[in-house]
PDB file of C-alpha atoms in Angstrom:
ATOM      1  CA  MET A   1     -18.618 -17.544   0.809  1.00 61.00           C
ATOM      2  CA  SER A   2     -16.452 -14.849   2.371  1.00 82.00           C
ATOM      3  CA  ILE A   3     -13.419 -12.677   1.813  1.00 89.00           C
ATOM      4  CA  HIS A   4     -10.941 -11.882   4.584  1.00 91.00           C
ATOM      5  CA  LEU A   5      -8.216  -9.811   2.951  1.00 92.00           C
ATOM      6  CA  THR A   6      -5.033  -8.738   4.733  1.00 92.00           C
ATOM      7  CA  LEU A   7      -3.728  -5.636   2.985  1.00 94.00           C
ATOM      8  CA  LEU A   8      -0.028  -5.265   3.821  1.00 93.00           C
ATOM      9  CA  CYS A   9       2.041  -2.147   3.104  1.00 93.00           C
ATOM     10  CA  ALA A  10       5.503  -2.900   1.739  1.00 92.00           C
ATOM     11  CA  PRO A  11       8.419  -0.979   3.270  1.00 87.00           C
ATOM     12  CA  GLY A  12       9.547   2.091   1.331  1.00 81.00           C
ATOM     13  CA  GLY A  13       8.119   4.084  -1.534  1.00 72.00           C
ATOM     14  CA  ASP A  14       5.788   6.364   0.451  1.00 75.00           C
ATOM     15  CA  ALA A  15       5.876   9.991  -0.667  1.00 72.00           C
ATOM     16  CA  THR A  16       4.994  11.121   2.860  1.00 72.00           C
ATOM     17  CA  VAL A  17       8.176   9.688   4.392  1.00 67.00           C
ATOM     18  CA  ASP A  18      10.640   8.574   1.706  1.00 63.00           C
ATOM     19  CA  PRO A  19      13.184  10.805  -0.027  1.00 67.00           C
ATOM     20  CA  LEU A  20      12.693   9.319  -3.507  1.00 75.00           C
ATOM     21  CA  LEU A  21       9.607   8.546  -5.577  1.00 84.00           C
ATOM     22  CA  GLY A  22       9.376   5.315  -7.528  1.00 85.00           C
ATOM     23  CA  ASP A  23      10.264   1.653  -7.253  1.00 88.00           C
ATOM     24  CA  ALA A  24      13.466   0.421  -5.612  1.00 87.00           C
ATOM     25  CA  HIS A  25      14.999  -2.600  -3.923  1.00 88.00           C
ATOM     26  CA  LEU A  26      14.254  -3.007  -0.229  1.00 88.00           C
ATOM     27  CA  SER A  27      16.875  -1.613   2.110  1.00 86.00           C
ATOM     28  CA  GLU A  28      18.509  -4.015   4.553  1.00 87.00           C
ATOM     29  CA  HIS A  29      16.256  -2.597   7.271  1.00 85.00           C
ATOM     30  CA  GLY A  30      13.168  -3.070   5.078  1.00 85.00           C
ATOM     31  CA  MET A  31      14.207  -6.649   4.308  1.00 87.00           C
ATOM     32  CA  ASN A  32      14.608  -7.406   8.027  1.00 85.00           C
ATOM     33  CA  MET A  33      11.221  -5.873   8.804  1.00 83.00           C
ATOM     34  CA  ALA A  34       9.527  -7.898   6.079  1.00 85.00           C
ATOM     35  CA  GLY A  35      11.176 -11.086   7.308  1.00 81.00           C
ATOM     36  CA  HIS A  36       9.600 -10.646  10.740  1.00 79.00           C
ATOM     37  CA  ALA A  37       6.110 -10.461   9.203  1.00 78.00           C
ATOM     38  CA  ARG A  38       6.504 -14.177   8.438  1.00 76.00           C
ATOM     39  CA  ALA A  39       5.430 -14.875  12.042  1.00 72.00           C
ATOM     40  CA  VAL A  40       1.893 -13.583  11.449  1.00 70.00           C
ATOM     41  CA  LEU A  41       1.209 -14.343   7.794  1.00 72.00           C
ATOM     42  CA  SER A  42       0.665 -17.894   6.677  1.00 65.00           C
ATOM     43  CA  PRO A  43       2.778 -18.839   3.646  1.00 63.00           C
ATOM     44  CA  HIS A  44      -0.166 -20.963   2.498  1.00 65.00           C
ATOM     45  CA  GLN A  45      -2.555 -18.050   2.051  1.00 75.00           C
ATOM     46  CA  PRO A  46      -3.279 -17.012  -1.544  1.00 86.00           C
ATOM     47  CA  ALA A  47      -1.383 -13.793  -2.161  1.00 92.00           C
ATOM     48  CA  VAL A  48      -1.105 -11.045  -4.763  1.00 95.00           C
ATOM     49  CA  ARG A  49       1.285  -8.130  -4.956  1.00 96.00           C
ATOM     50  CA  THR A  50       1.959  -5.058  -6.993  1.00 96.00           C
ATOM     51  CA  PRO A  51       4.245  -5.683  -9.979  1.00 96.00           C
ATOM     52  CA  SER A  52       7.210  -3.934  -8.356  1.00 95.00           C
ATOM     53  CA  ILE A  53      10.665  -4.947  -7.166  1.00 95.00           C
ATOM     54  CA  ARG A  54       9.812  -3.692  -3.674  1.00 93.00           C
ATOM     55  CA  CYS A  55       6.696  -5.853  -3.313  1.00 95.00           C
ATOM     56  CA  SER A  56       8.302  -8.888  -4.918  1.00 96.00           C
ATOM     57  CA  GLU A  57      11.133  -8.734  -2.388  1.00 94.00           C
ATOM     58  CA  THR A  58       8.672  -8.182   0.466  1.00 93.00           C
ATOM     59  CA  ALA A  59       6.708 -11.289  -0.524  1.00 93.00           C
ATOM     60  CA  ASP A  60       9.931 -13.305  -0.801  1.00 92.00           C
ATOM     61  CA  ALA A  61      11.113 -12.147   2.632  1.00 91.00           C
ATOM     62  CA  ILE A  62       7.772 -13.164   4.150  1.00 89.00           C
ATOM     63  CA  GLY A  63       7.820 -16.491   2.352  1.00 88.00           C
ATOM     64  CA  LEU A  64       4.666 -15.852   0.313  1.00 89.00           C
ATOM     65  CA  VAL A  65       4.286 -16.961  -3.276  1.00 90.00           C
ATOM     66  CA  ALA A  66       2.445 -13.894  -4.556  1.00 93.00           C
ATOM     67  CA  SER A  67       1.207 -13.400  -8.090  1.00 95.00           C
ATOM     68  CA  SER A  68       1.691 -10.016  -9.725  1.00 97.00           C
ATOM     69  CA  GLU A  69      -1.524  -8.005 -10.143  1.00 96.00           C
ATOM     70  CA  PRO A  70      -1.321  -5.183 -12.746  1.00 96.00           C
ATOM     71  CA  LEU A  71      -4.348  -3.320 -11.328  1.00 96.00           C
ATOM     72  CA  LEU A  72      -2.424  -2.915  -8.061  1.00 97.00           C
ATOM     73  CA  ARG A  73       0.578  -1.204  -9.670  1.00 96.00           C
ATOM     74  CA  ASP A  74       1.899   1.829  -7.810  1.00 95.00           C
ATOM     75  CA  LEU A  75       0.842   5.392  -8.586  1.00 95.00           C
ATOM     76  CA  ASP A  76       2.481   6.584 -11.817  1.00 96.00           C
ATOM     77  CA  VAL A  77       4.319   9.768 -10.828  1.00 95.00           C
ATOM     78  CA  GLY A  78       5.402  10.488 -14.406  1.00 96.00           C
ATOM     79  CA  THR A  79       8.296  12.939 -14.654  1.00 96.00           C
ATOM     80  CA  TRP A  80       8.796  12.832 -10.884  1.00 95.00           C
ATOM     81  CA  GLN A  81       9.909   9.185 -11.022  1.00 92.00           C
ATOM     82  CA  GLY A  82      13.185   8.747  -9.145  1.00 90.00           C
ATOM     83  CA  ARG A  83      13.262  12.361  -7.930  1.00 90.00           C
ATOM     84  CA  ALA A  84      13.665  13.448  -4.327  1.00 88.00           C
ATOM     85  CA  VAL A  85      10.453  14.622  -2.663  1.00 89.00           C
ATOM     86  CA  ARG A  86      12.322  17.540  -1.076  1.00 90.00           C
ATOM     87  CA  ASP A  87      13.628  18.629  -4.497  1.00 92.00           C
ATOM     88  CA  ILE A  88      10.160  18.495  -6.063  1.00 93.00           C
ATOM     89  CA  ALA A  89       8.654  20.512  -3.213  1.00 92.00           C
ATOM     90  CA  ALA A  90      11.429  23.126  -3.610  1.00 94.00           C
ATOM     91  CA  THR A  91      11.424  23.409  -7.417  1.00 95.00           C
ATOM     92  CA  ASP A  92       7.681  23.018  -8.044  1.00 96.00           C
ATOM     93  CA  PRO A  93       5.933  24.043  -4.804  1.00 96.00           C
ATOM     94  CA  ASP A  94       2.626  24.816  -6.526  1.00 97.00           C
ATOM     95  CA  GLY A  95       2.584  21.515  -8.381  1.00 97.00           C
ATOM     96  CA  PHE A  96       3.585  19.572  -5.283  1.00 95.00           C
ATOM     97  CA  SER A  97       0.913  21.315  -3.203  1.00 96.00           C
ATOM     98  CA  ALA A  98      -1.743  20.660  -5.864  1.00 97.00           C
ATOM     99  CA  TRP A  99      -0.765  16.973  -5.992  1.00 95.00           C
ATOM    100  CA  ARG A 100      -1.166  16.656  -2.213  1.00 94.00           C
ATOM    101  CA  THR A 101      -4.534  18.479  -2.086  1.00 96.00           C
ATOM    102  CA  ASP A 102      -6.346  17.962  -5.417  1.00 97.00           C
ATOM    103  CA  PRO A 103      -7.102  14.311  -6.311  1.00 97.00           C
ATOM    104  CA  ASP A 104      -7.339  15.262 -10.005  1.00 98.00           C
ATOM    105  CA  ALA A 105      -3.981  17.062 -10.193  1.00 98.00           C
ATOM    106  CA  THR A 106      -1.227  15.622 -12.398  1.00 97.00           C
ATOM    107  CA  PRO A 107       1.646  18.128 -12.251  1.00 97.00           C
ATOM    108  CA  HIS A 108       4.019  15.225 -13.001  1.00 96.00           C
ATOM    109  CA  ASP A 109       2.120  14.261 -16.184  1.00 97.00           C
ATOM    110  CA  GLY A 110       1.433  10.840 -14.691  1.00 96.00           C
ATOM    111  CA  GLU A 111      -1.610   9.405 -12.968  1.00 97.00           C
ATOM    112  CA  SER A 112      -3.938  11.338 -10.677  1.00 98.00           C
ATOM    113  CA  VAL A 113      -4.815  10.139  -7.200  1.00 98.00           C
ATOM    114  CA  ARG A 114      -8.441   9.784  -8.329  1.00 98.00           C
ATOM    115  CA  GLN A 115      -7.376   7.537 -11.232  1.00 98.00           C
ATOM    116  CA  LEU A 116      -5.388   5.359  -8.842  1.00 98.00           C
ATOM    117  CA  CYS A 117      -8.386   5.142  -6.487  1.00 98.00           C
ATOM    118  CA  ARG A 118     -10.662   4.058  -9.348  1.00 97.00           C
ATOM    119  CA  ARG A 119      -8.194   1.405 -10.453  1.00 97.00           C
ATOM    120  CA  ALA A 120      -7.856   0.085  -6.906  1.00 97.00           C
ATOM    121  CA  ALA A 121     -11.646   0.054  -6.476  1.00 95.00           C
ATOM    122  CA  ASP A 122     -11.964  -1.921  -9.725  1.00 96.00           C
ATOM    123  CA  TRP A 123      -9.526  -4.505  -8.366  1.00 96.00           C
ATOM    124  CA  LEU A 124     -11.326  -4.704  -5.030  1.00 95.00           C
ATOM    125  CA  SER A 125     -14.731  -5.163  -6.653  1.00 92.00           C
ATOM    126  CA  GLY A 126     -13.289  -7.977  -8.772  1.00 93.00           C
ATOM    127  CA  VAL A 127     -12.028 -10.078  -5.856  1.00 92.00           C
ATOM    128  CA  ALA A 128     -13.875 -13.416  -6.131  1.00 89.00           C
ATOM    129  CA  PRO A 129     -16.507 -13.995  -3.414  1.00 87.00           C
ATOM    130  CA  ASP A 130     -15.052 -17.431  -2.613  1.00 86.00           C
ATOM    131  CA  THR A 131     -11.515 -16.092  -2.068  1.00 88.00           C
ATOM    132  CA  GLY A 132     -11.550 -16.850   1.662  1.00 88.00           C
ATOM    133  CA  ARG A 133      -8.395 -15.630   3.431  1.00 90.00           C
ATOM    134  CA  ALA A 134      -5.880 -13.844   1.244  1.00 92.00           C
ATOM    135  CA  VAL A 135      -3.027 -11.349   1.370  1.00 93.00           C
ATOM    136  CA  ALA A 136      -2.292  -8.368  -0.879  1.00 95.00           C
ATOM    137  CA  ILE A 137       1.119  -6.678  -0.651  1.00 95.00           C
ATOM    138  CA  ALA A 138       1.250  -3.154  -2.035  1.00 96.00           C
ATOM    139  CA  GLU A 139       2.942   0.226  -1.806  1.00 95.00           C
ATOM    140  CA  ALA A 140       1.509   2.805   0.592  1.00 93.00           C
ATOM    141  CA  ALA A 141      -0.243   4.741  -2.192  1.00 95.00           C
ATOM    142  CA  VAL A 142      -2.036   1.612  -3.389  1.00 97.00           C
ATOM    143  CA  VAL A 143      -3.001   0.650   0.165  1.00 97.00           C
ATOM    144  CA  ARG A 144      -4.493   4.126   0.639  1.00 96.00           C
ATOM    145  CA  ALA A 145      -6.393   3.831  -2.651  1.00 97.00           C
ATOM    146  CA  VAL A 146      -7.821   0.402  -1.740  1.00 97.00           C
ATOM    147  CA  LEU A 147      -8.919   1.751   1.652  1.00 97.00           C
ATOM    148  CA  VAL A 148     -10.593   4.749  -0.018  1.00 97.00           C
ATOM    149  CA  GLY A 149     -12.581   2.293  -2.146  1.00 95.00           C
ATOM    150  CA  ALA A 150     -13.385  -0.106   0.688  1.00 95.00           C
ATOM    151  CA  MET A 151     -14.649   2.679   2.938  1.00 94.00           C
ATOM    152  CA  ALA A 152     -16.379   4.525   0.079  1.00 93.00           C
ATOM    153  CA  VAL A 153     -14.797   7.842   1.089  1.00 94.00           C
ATOM    154  CA  PRO A 154     -13.990  10.675  -1.345  1.00 96.00           C
ATOM    155  CA  ALA A 155     -10.616  10.511  -3.108  1.00 96.00           C
ATOM    156  CA  ARG A 156      -9.559  13.723  -1.352  1.00 95.00           C
ATOM    157  CA  GLY A 157      -9.256  11.619   1.826  1.00 95.00           C
ATOM    158  CA  PHE A 158      -6.353   9.697   0.249  1.00 96.00           C
ATOM    159  CA  TRP A 159      -3.517  11.694   1.862  1.00 94.00           C
ATOM    160  CA  HIS A 160      -5.239  11.675   5.257  1.00 94.00           C
ATOM    161  CA  LEU A 161      -4.744   7.931   5.711  1.00 93.00           C
ATOM    162  CA  THR A 162      -1.584   7.024   7.612  1.00 90.00           C
ATOM    163  CA  VAL A 163      -0.015   3.848   6.215  1.00 90.00           C
ATOM    164  CA  PRO A 164       3.237   2.935   8.013  1.00 90.00           C
ATOM    165  CA  PRO A 165       5.625   0.365   6.524  1.00 89.00           C
ATOM    166  CA  LEU A 166       4.356  -3.189   7.100  1.00 89.00           C
ATOM    167  CA  SER A 167       1.105  -1.959   8.587  1.00 89.00           C
ATOM    168  CA  ALA A 168      -1.741  -4.414   8.046  1.00 90.00           C
ATOM    169  CA  PHE A 169      -5.362  -3.588   7.295  1.00 93.00           C
ATOM    170  CA  LEU A 170      -7.950  -6.340   7.569  1.00 93.00           C
ATOM    171  CA  LEU A 171     -10.802  -6.121   5.065  1.00 94.00           C
ATOM    172  CA  THR A 172     -13.815  -8.373   5.420  1.00 94.00           C
ATOM    173  CA  ARG A 173     -16.456  -8.490   2.711  1.00 90.00           C
ATOM    174  CA  ARG A 174     -20.042  -8.096   3.870  1.00 82.00           C
ATOM    175  CA  ASP A 175     -23.198  -8.238   1.754  1.00 78.00           C
ATOM    176  CA  ASP A 176     -23.318  -4.473   1.297  1.00 78.00           C
ATOM    177  CA  GLY A 177     -19.654  -3.545   1.420  1.00 88.00           C
ATOM    178  CA  TRP A 178     -16.403  -3.916   3.311  1.00 92.00           C
ATOM    179  CA  ASP A 179     -15.575  -3.791   7.004  1.00 91.00           C
ATOM    180  CA  VAL A 180     -12.107  -2.378   7.593  1.00 92.00           C
ATOM    181  CA  ARG A 181     -10.029  -3.057  10.673  1.00 91.00           C
ATOM    182  CA  PHE A 182      -7.084  -0.754  11.078  1.00 81.00           C
ATOM    183  CA  GLY A 183      -4.487  -2.989  12.690  1.00 66.00           C
ATOM    184  CA  ARG A 184      -1.025  -1.585  13.073  1.00 48.00           C
ATOM    185  CA  ARG A 185       2.092  -3.397  14.058  1.00 45.00           C
ATOM    186  CA  ARG A 186       5.611  -2.194  14.681  1.00 42.00           C
ATOM    187  CA  LEU A 187       8.344  -4.465  13.412  1.00 39.00           C
ATOM    188  CA  ARG A 188      11.914  -4.031  14.542  1.00 39.00           C
ATOM    189  CA  SER A 189      15.121  -4.968  12.764  1.00 36.00           C
ATOM    190  CA  VAL A 190      16.129  -7.222  15.671  1.00 30.00           C
ATOM    191  CA  PRO A 191      13.986 -10.381  15.904  1.00 34.00           C
ATOM    192  CA  ARG A 192      11.766 -10.338  18.976  1.00 33.00           C
ATOM    193  CA  PRO A 193       8.842 -12.741  19.367  1.00 28.00           C
ATOM    194  CA  THR A 194       6.613 -10.079  20.908  1.00 28.00           C
ATOM    195  CA  ALA A 195       7.404  -7.334  18.390  1.00 30.00           C
ATOM    196  CA  ILE A 196       4.231  -7.933  16.361  1.00 27.00           C
ATOM    197  CA  SER A 197       0.833  -6.777  17.510  1.00 27.00           C
ATOM    198  CA  TRP A 198      -2.303  -6.609  15.390  1.00 27.00           C
ATOM    199  CA  GLY A 199      -3.794  -3.818  17.534  1.00 28.00           C
TER     200      GLY A 199
END
């Protein structure tokens, strides 16, 4: 029995690079990027995704039939939902700074980073031992939280993990924990057969 989980970051929705927080449809560029991932992900692999528009469209573009997993839902940013990151940093610099440095901070009255990490760890520990090869499509925050759990690092390490759009992380279950392979690929909007590399 083994688990080989490909954790795939959906395009968009990352507070470190995107102007707006919250769920949204994929941009045309994001849709093109996701479509090129089809070359490396088998449509026959069991797949789950966060219950978001973004991840649903990513799975569709890849050609994966992915079931929605509530435990993998994106970080709840409360009153910051739909707001521009730049605006939040300008109008609430202390709150924004606390959010990015303190895993227990909830200046938006939503969910803390630590709560997200616990939820992601609960999901990861519940993956069936006979799962085999599978794919999970999630927003960058959820990918970070799953990696924090898989590597058993403190929640304060959350923001120190770089998770580019459509980056893939390969998690393999061992008897005493998870092995994590940080594979990164760059996908371009123009189809090129050599544009995908697992690193």
